[in-house]
PDB file of C-alpha atoms in Angstrom:
ATOM      1  CA  MET L   1      12.983  18.683 -10.912  1.00  0.00           C
ATOM      2  CA  THR L   2       9.258  17.896 -10.740  1.00  0.00           C
ATOM      3  CA  THR L   3       8.146  14.821 -12.690  1.00  0.00           C
ATOM      4  CA  ARG L   4       4.578  15.234 -13.949  1.00  0.00           C
ATOM      5  CA  LEU L   5       2.717  12.896 -16.266  1.00  0.00           C
ATOM      6  CA  SER L   6      -0.689  12.726 -17.888  1.00  0.00           C
ATOM      7  CA  ILE L   7      -2.650   9.473 -17.711  1.00  0.00           C
ATOM      8  CA  LYS L   8      -5.023   9.643 -20.681  1.00  0.00           C
ATOM      9  CA  THR L   9      -8.000   7.364 -20.054  1.00  0.00           C
ATOM     10  CA  THR L  10     -11.298   6.731 -21.779  1.00  0.00           C
ATOM     11  CA  GLU L  11     -12.915   8.616 -18.879  1.00  0.00           C
ATOM     12  CA  GLY L  12     -10.652  11.669 -19.093  1.00  0.00           C
ATOM     13  CA  ASP L  13      -7.145  12.768 -18.155  1.00  0.00           C
ATOM     14  CA  ILE L  14      -5.467  12.397 -14.771  1.00  0.00           C
ATOM     15  CA  ILE L  15      -2.369  14.502 -14.066  1.00  0.00           C
ATOM     16  CA  ILE L  16       0.044  12.961 -11.562  1.00  0.00           C
ATOM     17  CA  ARG L  17       3.248  14.060  -9.884  1.00  0.00           C
ATOM     18  CA  LEU L  18       5.916  11.514  -8.947  1.00  0.00           C
ATOM     19  CA  TYR L  19       7.925  11.979  -5.755  1.00  0.00           C
ATOM     20  CA  ASP L  20      11.685  12.438  -5.936  1.00  0.00           C
ATOM     21  CA  GLU L  21      11.980  10.781  -2.512  1.00  0.00           C
ATOM     22  CA  THR L  22      10.945   7.445  -4.057  1.00  0.00           C
ATOM     23  CA  PRO L  23      13.459   7.360  -6.936  1.00  0.00           C
ATOM     24  CA  GLY L  24      13.202   3.637  -7.646  1.00  0.00           C
ATOM     25  CA  HIS L  25       9.455   3.791  -8.191  1.00  0.00           C
ATOM     26  CA  ARG L  26       9.637   7.158  -9.970  1.00  0.00           C
ATOM     27  CA  ASP L  27      12.254   6.038 -12.478  1.00  0.00           C
ATOM     28  CA  ASN L  28      10.580   2.680 -13.093  1.00  0.00           C
ATOM     29  CA  PHE L  29       7.152   4.225 -13.716  1.00  0.00           C
ATOM     30  CA  LEU L  30       8.627   6.890 -15.972  1.00  0.00           C
ATOM     31  CA  ARG L  31      10.581   4.323 -18.008  1.00  0.00           C
ATOM     32  CA  LEU L  32       7.548   2.083 -18.492  1.00  0.00           C
ATOM     33  CA  ALA L  33       5.430   5.068 -19.511  1.00  0.00           C
ATOM     34  CA  LYS L  34       7.994   6.176 -22.097  1.00  0.00           C
ATOM     35  CA  GLU L  35       8.153   2.629 -23.483  1.00  0.00           C
ATOM     36  CA  GLY L  36       4.370   2.599 -23.929  1.00  0.00           C
ATOM     37  CA  TYR L  37       4.045  -0.276 -21.471  1.00  0.00           C
ATOM     38  CA  PHE L  38       0.752   1.016 -20.072  1.00  0.00           C
ATOM     39  CA  ASN L  39      -0.821   1.857 -23.435  1.00  0.00           C
ATOM     40  CA  GLY L  40      -4.038  -0.095 -23.877  1.00  0.00           C
ATOM     41  CA  THR L  41      -4.092  -1.521 -20.347  1.00  0.00           C
ATOM     42  CA  LEU L  42      -7.197  -1.296 -18.188  1.00  0.00           C
ATOM     43  CA  PHE L  43      -8.142  -0.127 -14.767  1.00  0.00           C
ATOM     44  CA  HIS L  44      -8.832  -3.772 -14.048  1.00  0.00           C
ATOM     45  CA  ARG L  45      -9.719  -3.546 -10.349  1.00  0.00           C
ATOM     46  CA  VAL L  46     -12.065  -0.859  -9.079  1.00  0.00           C
ATOM     47  CA  ILE L  47     -13.609  -0.748  -5.611  1.00  0.00           C
ATOM     48  CA  GLU L  48     -15.971   2.074  -4.742  1.00  0.00           C
ATOM     49  CA  ASP L  49     -14.867   4.266  -1.831  1.00  0.00           C
ATOM     50  CA  PHE L  50     -11.474   2.552  -1.910  1.00  0.00           C
ATOM     51  CA  MET L  51      -9.263   2.789  -5.010  1.00  0.00           C
ATOM     52  CA  ILE L  52      -8.774   2.187  -8.739  1.00  0.00           C
ATOM     53  CA  GLN L  53      -5.974  -0.146  -9.871  1.00  0.00           C
ATOM     54  CA  GLY L  54      -4.185  -0.515 -13.206  1.00  0.00           C
ATOM     55  CA  GLY L  55      -0.883  -1.457 -14.786  1.00  0.00           C
ATOM     56  CA  ASP L  56      -1.494  -5.147 -15.554  1.00  0.00           C
ATOM     57  CA  PRO L  57      -0.139  -5.862 -19.070  1.00  0.00           C
ATOM     58  CA  ASP L  58      -2.395  -8.926 -19.283  1.00  0.00           C
ATOM     59  CA  SER L  59      -5.379  -6.577 -19.363  1.00  0.00           C
ATOM     60  CA  LYS L  60      -4.589  -5.439 -22.913  1.00  0.00           C
ATOM     61  CA  ASN L  61      -7.393  -6.730 -25.138  1.00  0.00           C
ATOM     62  CA  ALA L  62      -8.547  -9.005 -22.313  1.00  0.00           C
ATOM     63  CA  PRO L  63     -11.915 -10.645 -23.049  1.00  0.00           C
ATOM     64  CA  LYS L  64     -14.895  -9.686 -20.926  1.00  0.00           C
ATOM     65  CA  GLY L  65     -15.001 -11.450 -17.586  1.00  0.00           C
ATOM     66  CA  LYS L  66     -11.373 -12.567 -17.585  1.00  0.00           C
ATOM     67  CA  MET L  67      -9.782 -12.363 -14.144  1.00  0.00           C
ATOM     68  CA  LEU L  68      -6.871  -9.947 -14.089  1.00  0.00           C
ATOM     69  CA  GLY L  69      -4.308  -8.665 -11.628  1.00  0.00           C
ATOM     70  CA  THR L  70      -1.371 -11.079 -11.763  1.00  0.00           C
ATOM     71  CA  GLY L  71       0.501  -9.644 -14.742  1.00  0.00           C
ATOM     72  CA  GLY L  72       3.632  -7.536 -14.720  1.00  0.00           C
ATOM     73  CA  PRO L  73       7.338  -7.529 -15.555  1.00  0.00           C
ATOM     74  CA  ASP L  74       9.592 -10.235 -14.131  1.00  0.00           C
ATOM     75  CA  TYR L  75      10.850  -8.090 -11.261  1.00  0.00           C
ATOM     76  CA  THR L  76       9.670  -6.334  -8.133  1.00  0.00           C
ATOM     77  CA  LEU L  77      10.785  -3.061  -6.570  1.00  0.00           C
ATOM     78  CA  PRO L  78      12.183  -2.655  -3.052  1.00  0.00           C
ATOM     79  CA  ALA L  79       9.747  -0.802  -0.805  1.00  0.00           C
ATOM     80  CA  GLU L  80      10.355   2.940  -0.460  1.00  0.00           C
ATOM     81  CA  PHE L  81       8.279   4.044   2.509  1.00  0.00           C
ATOM     82  CA  VAL L  82       8.581   7.780   3.131  1.00  0.00           C
ATOM     83  CA  TYR L  83       6.199   7.752   6.054  1.00  0.00           C
ATOM     84  CA  PRO L  84       4.554   9.747   7.526  1.00  0.00           C
ATOM     85  CA  ARG L  85       5.400  12.426   4.958  1.00  0.00           C
ATOM     86  CA  TYR L  86       3.648  10.529   2.179  1.00  0.00           C
ATOM     87  CA  PHE L  87       0.508   8.656   3.076  1.00  0.00           C
ATOM     88  CA  HIS L  88      -2.717   7.290   1.604  1.00  0.00           C
ATOM     89  CA  LYS L  89      -4.750  10.467   1.304  1.00  0.00           C
ATOM     90  CA  ARG L  90      -7.294  10.743  -1.486  1.00  0.00           C
ATOM     91  CA  GLY L  91      -5.412  10.998  -4.784  1.00  0.00           C
ATOM     92  CA  ALA L  92      -2.287   9.200  -3.567  1.00  0.00           C
ATOM     93  CA  LEU L  93      -0.514   7.098  -6.206  1.00  0.00           C
ATOM     94  CA  SER L  94       0.770   3.850  -4.724  1.00  0.00           C
ATOM     95  CA  ALA L  95       2.350   0.610  -5.865  1.00  0.00           C
ATOM     96  CA  ALA L  96       0.360  -2.607  -5.682  1.00  0.00           C
ATOM     97  CA  ARG L  97       2.018  -5.743  -4.322  1.00  0.00           C
ATOM     98  CA  THR L  98       1.436  -9.290  -3.163  1.00  0.00           C
ATOM     99  CA  GLY L  99       0.550 -10.008   0.459  1.00  0.00           C
ATOM    100  CA  ASP L 100       2.842 -10.168   3.468  1.00  0.00           C
ATOM    101  CA  ASP L 101       2.565 -13.957   3.681  1.00  0.00           C
ATOM    102  CA  VAL L 102       4.554 -14.350   0.445  1.00  0.00           C
ATOM    103  CA  ASN L 103       6.164 -10.909   0.433  1.00  0.00           C
ATOM    104  CA  PRO L 104       7.362 -10.043   3.958  1.00  0.00           C
ATOM    105  CA  ASP L 105       9.615  -7.244   2.668  1.00  0.00           C
ATOM    106  CA  ARG L 106       6.569  -5.608   1.035  1.00  0.00           C
ATOM    107  CA  GLU L 107       8.258  -5.240  -2.326  1.00  0.00           C
ATOM    108  CA  SER L 108       6.163  -3.537  -4.993  1.00  0.00           C
ATOM    109  CA  SER L 109       4.840  -4.863  -8.269  1.00  0.00           C
ATOM    110  CA  GLY L 110       6.999  -3.857 -11.206  1.00  0.00           C
ATOM    111  CA  SER L 111       4.077  -2.183 -12.967  1.00  0.00           C
ATOM    112  CA  GLN L 112       0.763  -2.329 -11.119  1.00  0.00           C
ATOM    113  CA  PHE L 113      -0.360   0.772  -9.264  1.00  0.00           C
ATOM    114  CA  TYR L 114      -3.461   2.198  -7.669  1.00  0.00           C
ATOM    115  CA  ILE L 115      -4.927   5.630  -7.037  1.00  0.00           C
ATOM    116  CA  VAL L 116      -6.621   6.118  -3.681  1.00  0.00           C
ATOM    117  CA  TRP L 117     -10.179   7.358  -3.277  1.00  0.00           C
ATOM    118  CA  GLY L 118     -11.181   6.092   0.167  1.00  0.00           C
ATOM    119  CA  LYS L 119     -13.542   7.855   2.537  1.00  0.00           C
ATOM    120  CA  THR L 120     -13.479  10.456   5.300  1.00  0.00           C
ATOM    121  CA  TYR L 121     -13.032   9.386   8.919  1.00  0.00           C
ATOM    122  CA  LYS L 122     -14.164  10.746  12.253  1.00  0.00           C
ATOM    123  CA  PRO L 123     -11.430  11.629  14.785  1.00  0.00           C
ATOM    124  CA  ALA L 124     -12.653   8.814  17.052  1.00  0.00           C
ATOM    125  CA  GLU L 125     -12.192   6.318  14.221  1.00  0.00           C
ATOM    126  CA  LEU L 126      -8.606   7.458  13.711  1.00  0.00           C
ATOM    127  CA  LYS L 127      -7.947   7.096  17.443  1.00  0.00           C
ATOM    128  CA  GLN L 128      -9.183   3.516  17.250  1.00  0.00           C
ATOM    129  CA  MET L 129      -6.859   2.909  14.305  1.00  0.00           C
ATOM    130  CA  GLU L 130      -3.953   4.284  16.316  1.00  0.00           C
ATOM    131  CA  ARG L 131      -4.689   1.707  19.011  1.00  0.00           C
ATOM    132  CA  GLN L 132      -4.730  -1.021  16.368  1.00  0.00           C
ATOM    133  CA  MET L 133      -1.420   0.292  15.015  1.00  0.00           C
ATOM    134  CA  GLU L 134       0.018   0.112  18.532  1.00  0.00           C
ATOM    135  CA  LEU L 135      -1.063  -3.511  18.926  1.00  0.00           C
ATOM    136  CA  GLN L 136       0.322  -4.344  15.491  1.00  0.00           C
ATOM    137  CA  GLN L 137       3.642  -2.744  16.392  1.00  0.00           C
ATOM    138  CA  GLU L 138       3.825  -4.809  19.584  1.00  0.00           C
ATOM    139  CA  GLN L 139       3.053  -8.019  17.700  1.00  0.00           C
ATOM    140  CA  GLU L 140       5.607  -7.335  14.966  1.00  0.00           C
ATOM    141  CA  ILE L 141       8.364  -6.574  17.492  1.00  0.00           C
ATOM    142  CA  PHE L 142       7.531  -9.677  19.543  1.00  0.00           C
ATOM    143  CA  ASN L 143       7.563 -11.832  16.400  1.00  0.00           C
ATOM    144  CA  GLN L 144      10.962 -10.446  15.396  1.00  0.00           C
ATOM    145  CA  LEU L 145      12.392 -11.202  18.835  1.00  0.00           C
ATOM    146  CA  ALA L 146      10.906 -14.701  18.812  1.00  0.00           C
ATOM    147  CA  LYS L 147      12.461 -15.328  15.405  1.00  0.00           C
ATOM    148  CA  GLN L 148      15.859 -14.352  16.791  1.00  0.00           C
ATOM    149  CA  HIS L 149      15.408 -16.953  19.562  1.00  0.00           C
ATOM    150  CA  HIS L 150      14.007 -19.667  17.302  1.00  0.00           C
ATOM    151  CA  GLU L 151      16.666 -22.281  18.051  1.00  0.00           C
ATOM    152  CA  GLN L 152      16.411 -21.708  21.792  1.00  0.00           C
ATOM    153  CA  ILE L 153      12.623 -22.050  21.631  1.00  0.00           C
ATOM    154  CA  MET L 154      12.892 -25.304  19.672  1.00  0.00           C
ATOM    155  CA  ASP L 155      15.398 -26.730  22.164  1.00  0.00           C
ATOM    156  CA  LEU L 156      13.125 -25.879  25.082  1.00  0.00           C
ATOM    157  CA  ARG L 157      10.184 -27.506  23.312  1.00  0.00           C
ATOM    158  CA  ARG L 158      12.137 -30.644  22.468  1.00  0.00           C
ATOM    159  CA  ASN L 159      13.160 -30.934  26.109  1.00  0.00           C
ATOM    160  CA  ARG L 160       9.607 -30.151  27.240  1.00  0.00           C
ATOM    161  CA  ASN L 161      10.991 -27.424  29.442  1.00  0.00           C
ATOM    162  CA  ARG L 162       7.794 -25.522  30.185  1.00  0.00           C
ATOM    163  CA  ALA L 163       9.365 -23.397  32.886  1.00  0.00           C
ATOM    164  CA  GLY L 164      12.142 -22.356  30.523  1.00  0.00           C
ATOM    165  CA  LEU L 165       9.640 -21.513  27.784  1.00  0.00           C
ATOM    166  CA  GLN L 166       7.590 -19.421  30.186  1.00  0.00           C
ATOM    167  CA  GLU L 167      10.673 -17.570  31.403  1.00  0.00           C
ATOM    168  CA  LEU L 168      11.793 -16.863  27.840  1.00  0.00           C
ATOM    169  CA  GLN L 169       8.313 -15.672  26.874  1.00  0.00           C
ATOM    170  CA  ASP L 170       8.202 -13.322  29.862  1.00  0.00           C
ATOM    171  CA  ASN L 171      11.612 -11.935  28.918  1.00  0.00           C
ATOM    172  CA  LEU L 172      10.544 -11.394  25.304  1.00  0.00           C
ATOM    173  CA  ILE L 173       7.391  -9.603  26.434  1.00  0.00           C
ATOM    174  CA  GLU L 174       9.436  -7.275  28.636  1.00  0.00           C
ATOM    175  CA  GLU L 175      11.888  -6.622  25.797  1.00  0.00           C
ATOM    176  CA  THR L 176       8.946  -5.914  23.474  1.00  0.00           C
ATOM    177  CA  LYS L 177       7.532  -3.360  25.917  1.00  0.00           C
ATOM    178  CA  LYS L 178      10.945  -1.719  26.231  1.00  0.00           C
ATOM    179  CA  LEU L 179      11.379  -1.408  22.458  1.00  0.00           C
ATOM    180  CA  CYS L 180       7.832  -0.076  22.067  1.00  0.00           C
ATOM    181  CA  ARG L 181       8.555   2.633  24.637  1.00  0.00           C
ATOM    182  CA  GLN L 182      11.724   3.543  22.755  1.00  0.00           C
ATOM    183  CA  ASN L 183       9.879   3.700  19.427  1.00  0.00           C
ATOM    184  CA  GLY L 184       6.965   5.667  20.822  1.00  0.00           C
ATOM    185  CA  LYS L 185       3.295   5.026  20.202  1.00  0.00           C
ATOM    186  CA  PRO L 186       2.228   5.089  16.541  1.00  0.00           C
ATOM    187  CA  ALA L 187       0.064   8.121  15.851  1.00  0.00           C
ATOM    188  CA  PHE L 188      -1.239  10.048  12.882  1.00  0.00           C
ATOM    189  CA  THR L 189       0.380  13.418  12.269  1.00  0.00           C
ATOM    190  CA  SER L 190      -1.719  16.574  12.239  1.00  0.00           C
ATOM    191  CA  GLU L 191      -1.431  16.607   8.433  1.00  0.00           C
ATOM    192  CA  GLN L 192      -2.723  13.042   8.203  1.00  0.00           C
ATOM    193  CA  THR L 193      -5.565  13.742  10.610  1.00  0.00           C
ATOM    194  CA  GLU L 194      -6.582  16.821   8.638  1.00  0.00           C
ATOM    195  CA  ALA L 195      -6.500  14.930   5.335  1.00  0.00           C
ATOM    196  CA  TYR L 196      -8.341  11.853   6.567  1.00  0.00           C
ATOM    197  CA  THR L 197     -11.104  13.830   8.308  1.00  0.00           C
ATOM    198  CA  THR L 198     -11.708  16.297   5.464  1.00  0.00           C
ATOM    199  CA  LEU L 199     -10.407  15.003   2.121  1.00  0.00           C
ATOM    200  CA  GLY L 200     -10.515  11.261   2.781  1.00  0.00           C
ATOM    201  CA  GLY L 201      -8.262   8.325   2.064  1.00  0.00           C
ATOM    202  CA  THR L 202      -7.290   4.841   3.232  1.00  0.00           C
ATOM    203  CA  PRO L 203      -5.254   5.199   6.455  1.00  0.00           C
ATOM    204  CA  PHE L 204      -5.187   1.438   7.064  1.00  0.00           C
ATOM    205  CA  LEU L 205      -2.773   1.101   4.115  1.00  0.00           C
ATOM    206  CA  ASP L 206      -0.209   3.528   5.524  1.00  0.00           C
ATOM    207  CA  ASN L 207       3.332   2.200   5.871  1.00  0.00           C
ATOM    208  CA  GLN L 208       2.206  -1.004   4.150  1.00  0.00           C
ATOM    209  CA  TYR L 209       2.435   0.019   0.481  1.00  0.00           C
ATOM    210  CA  THR L 210       4.808   2.459  -1.206  1.00  0.00           C
ATOM    211  CA  VAL L 211       3.224   5.840  -1.962  1.00  0.00           C
ATOM    212  CA  PHE L 212       5.247   7.325  -4.819  1.00  0.00           C
ATOM    213  CA  GLY L 213       3.129  10.158  -6.206  1.00  0.00           C
ATOM    214  CA  GLU L 214      -0.204  11.933  -6.175  1.00  0.00           C
ATOM    215  CA  VAL L 215      -2.927  13.284  -8.426  1.00  0.00           C
ATOM    216  CA  GLU L 216      -2.589  16.997  -9.151  1.00  0.00           C
ATOM    217  CA  GLU L 217      -5.528  17.301 -11.543  1.00  0.00           C
ATOM    218  CA  GLY L 218      -8.326  14.955 -12.512  1.00  0.00           C
ATOM    219  CA  LEU L 219      -9.712  13.733  -9.194  1.00  0.00           C
ATOM    220  CA  ASP L 220     -13.122  14.079 -10.830  1.00  0.00           C
ATOM    221  CA  VAL L 221     -12.013  11.414 -13.317  1.00  0.00           C
ATOM    222  CA  VAL L 222     -10.883   9.145 -10.468  1.00  0.00           C
ATOM    223  CA  GLU L 223     -14.257   9.694  -8.803  1.00  0.00           C
ATOM    224  CA  ARG L 224     -16.150   8.689 -11.940  1.00  0.00           C
ATOM    225  CA  ILE L 225     -14.058   5.565 -12.365  1.00  0.00           C
ATOM    226  CA  GLN L 226     -14.448   4.435  -8.747  1.00  0.00           C
ATOM    227  CA  HIS L 227     -18.227   4.728  -9.101  1.00  0.00           C
ATOM    228  CA  CYS L 228     -18.432   2.501 -12.180  1.00  0.00           C
ATOM    229  CA  PRO L 229     -20.342  -0.818 -12.056  1.00  0.00           C
ATOM    230  CA  THR L 230     -18.084  -3.861 -11.625  1.00  0.00           C
ATOM    231  CA  ASP L 231     -18.351  -7.641 -11.749  1.00  0.00           C
ATOM    232  CA  ARG L 232     -17.789  -9.973  -8.804  1.00  0.00           C
ATOM    233  CA  ASN L 233     -14.012  -9.741  -9.343  1.00  0.00           C
ATOM    234  CA  ASP L 234     -14.100  -5.914  -9.127  1.00  0.00           C
ATOM    235  CA  ARG L 235     -13.419  -5.540 -12.837  1.00  0.00           C
ATOM    236  CA  PRO L 236     -15.461  -2.758 -14.475  1.00  0.00           C
ATOM    237  CA  ILE L 237     -18.315  -4.094 -16.602  1.00  0.00           C
ATOM    238  CA  GLU L 238     -17.367  -1.628 -19.327  1.00  0.00           C
ATOM    239  CA  ASP L 239     -13.620  -1.452 -19.937  1.00  0.00           C
ATOM    240  CA  ILE L 240     -11.884   1.699 -18.714  1.00  0.00           C
ATOM    241  CA  LYS L 241      -8.714   1.953 -20.739  1.00  0.00           C
ATOM    242  CA  ILE L 242      -5.429   3.773 -20.251  1.00  0.00           C
ATOM    243  CA  GLU L 243      -4.725   5.063 -23.733  1.00  0.00           C
ATOM    244  CA  ASN L 244      -1.262   6.353 -22.864  1.00  0.00           C
ATOM    245  CA  ILE L 245       0.820   7.947 -20.133  1.00  0.00           C
ATOM    246  CA  THR L 246       2.972  10.852 -21.279  1.00  0.00           C
ATOM    247  CA  LEU L 247       5.535  13.120 -19.650  1.00  0.00           C
ATOM    248  CA  LEU L 248       4.498  16.754 -19.312  1.00  0.00           C
TER     249      LEU L 248
END
């Protein structure tokens, strides 16, 4: 069953579809919408050629200039990455979250979301991103292996065993290379490449934030919102309000 909702804003209506493959995010968003949780909230963070963000309950009736973006229910949602099937193309609906330093499992905010605008990319730019993704994969695997050998590393350091540390590091590097070969090099699919070079989006967010839906109608409204003037905290100068979100 397709779940479609209308986000009624002061700039016009945006029709979204929620993905069944991300049931935790779908059901949570639908429940909050039915409860009227989003009614009167603002698109409190807007960055041109990037995205528009809403869902902060603290934005209701917030005075001009107030910094927003930390509000939400007292829970987070486990990440539901369905990648590369769902990615950050223009119009993607994704869950906001705190950074990896305090949120290594990349759990989503209980209510805050963003709609992607982004920009179009040249094929050469995507190739460069693939190389960066490859380096990131190598670093993440190496860090995981090092974490597994934490006690051994600490013992070698306490004993000032430089030769042992070097040998362990060499072994971890070889194991990292082996696992990377098994995983294969990260690469954009043909669908992603087509979308990012023609429609646009934010490929650098892929597999980092949960994409749980997309805009079906009203991209012109998203475009107007992402063009609006903002203050130094990326809050629109003139409030852009979500009047309600209703099930279609």
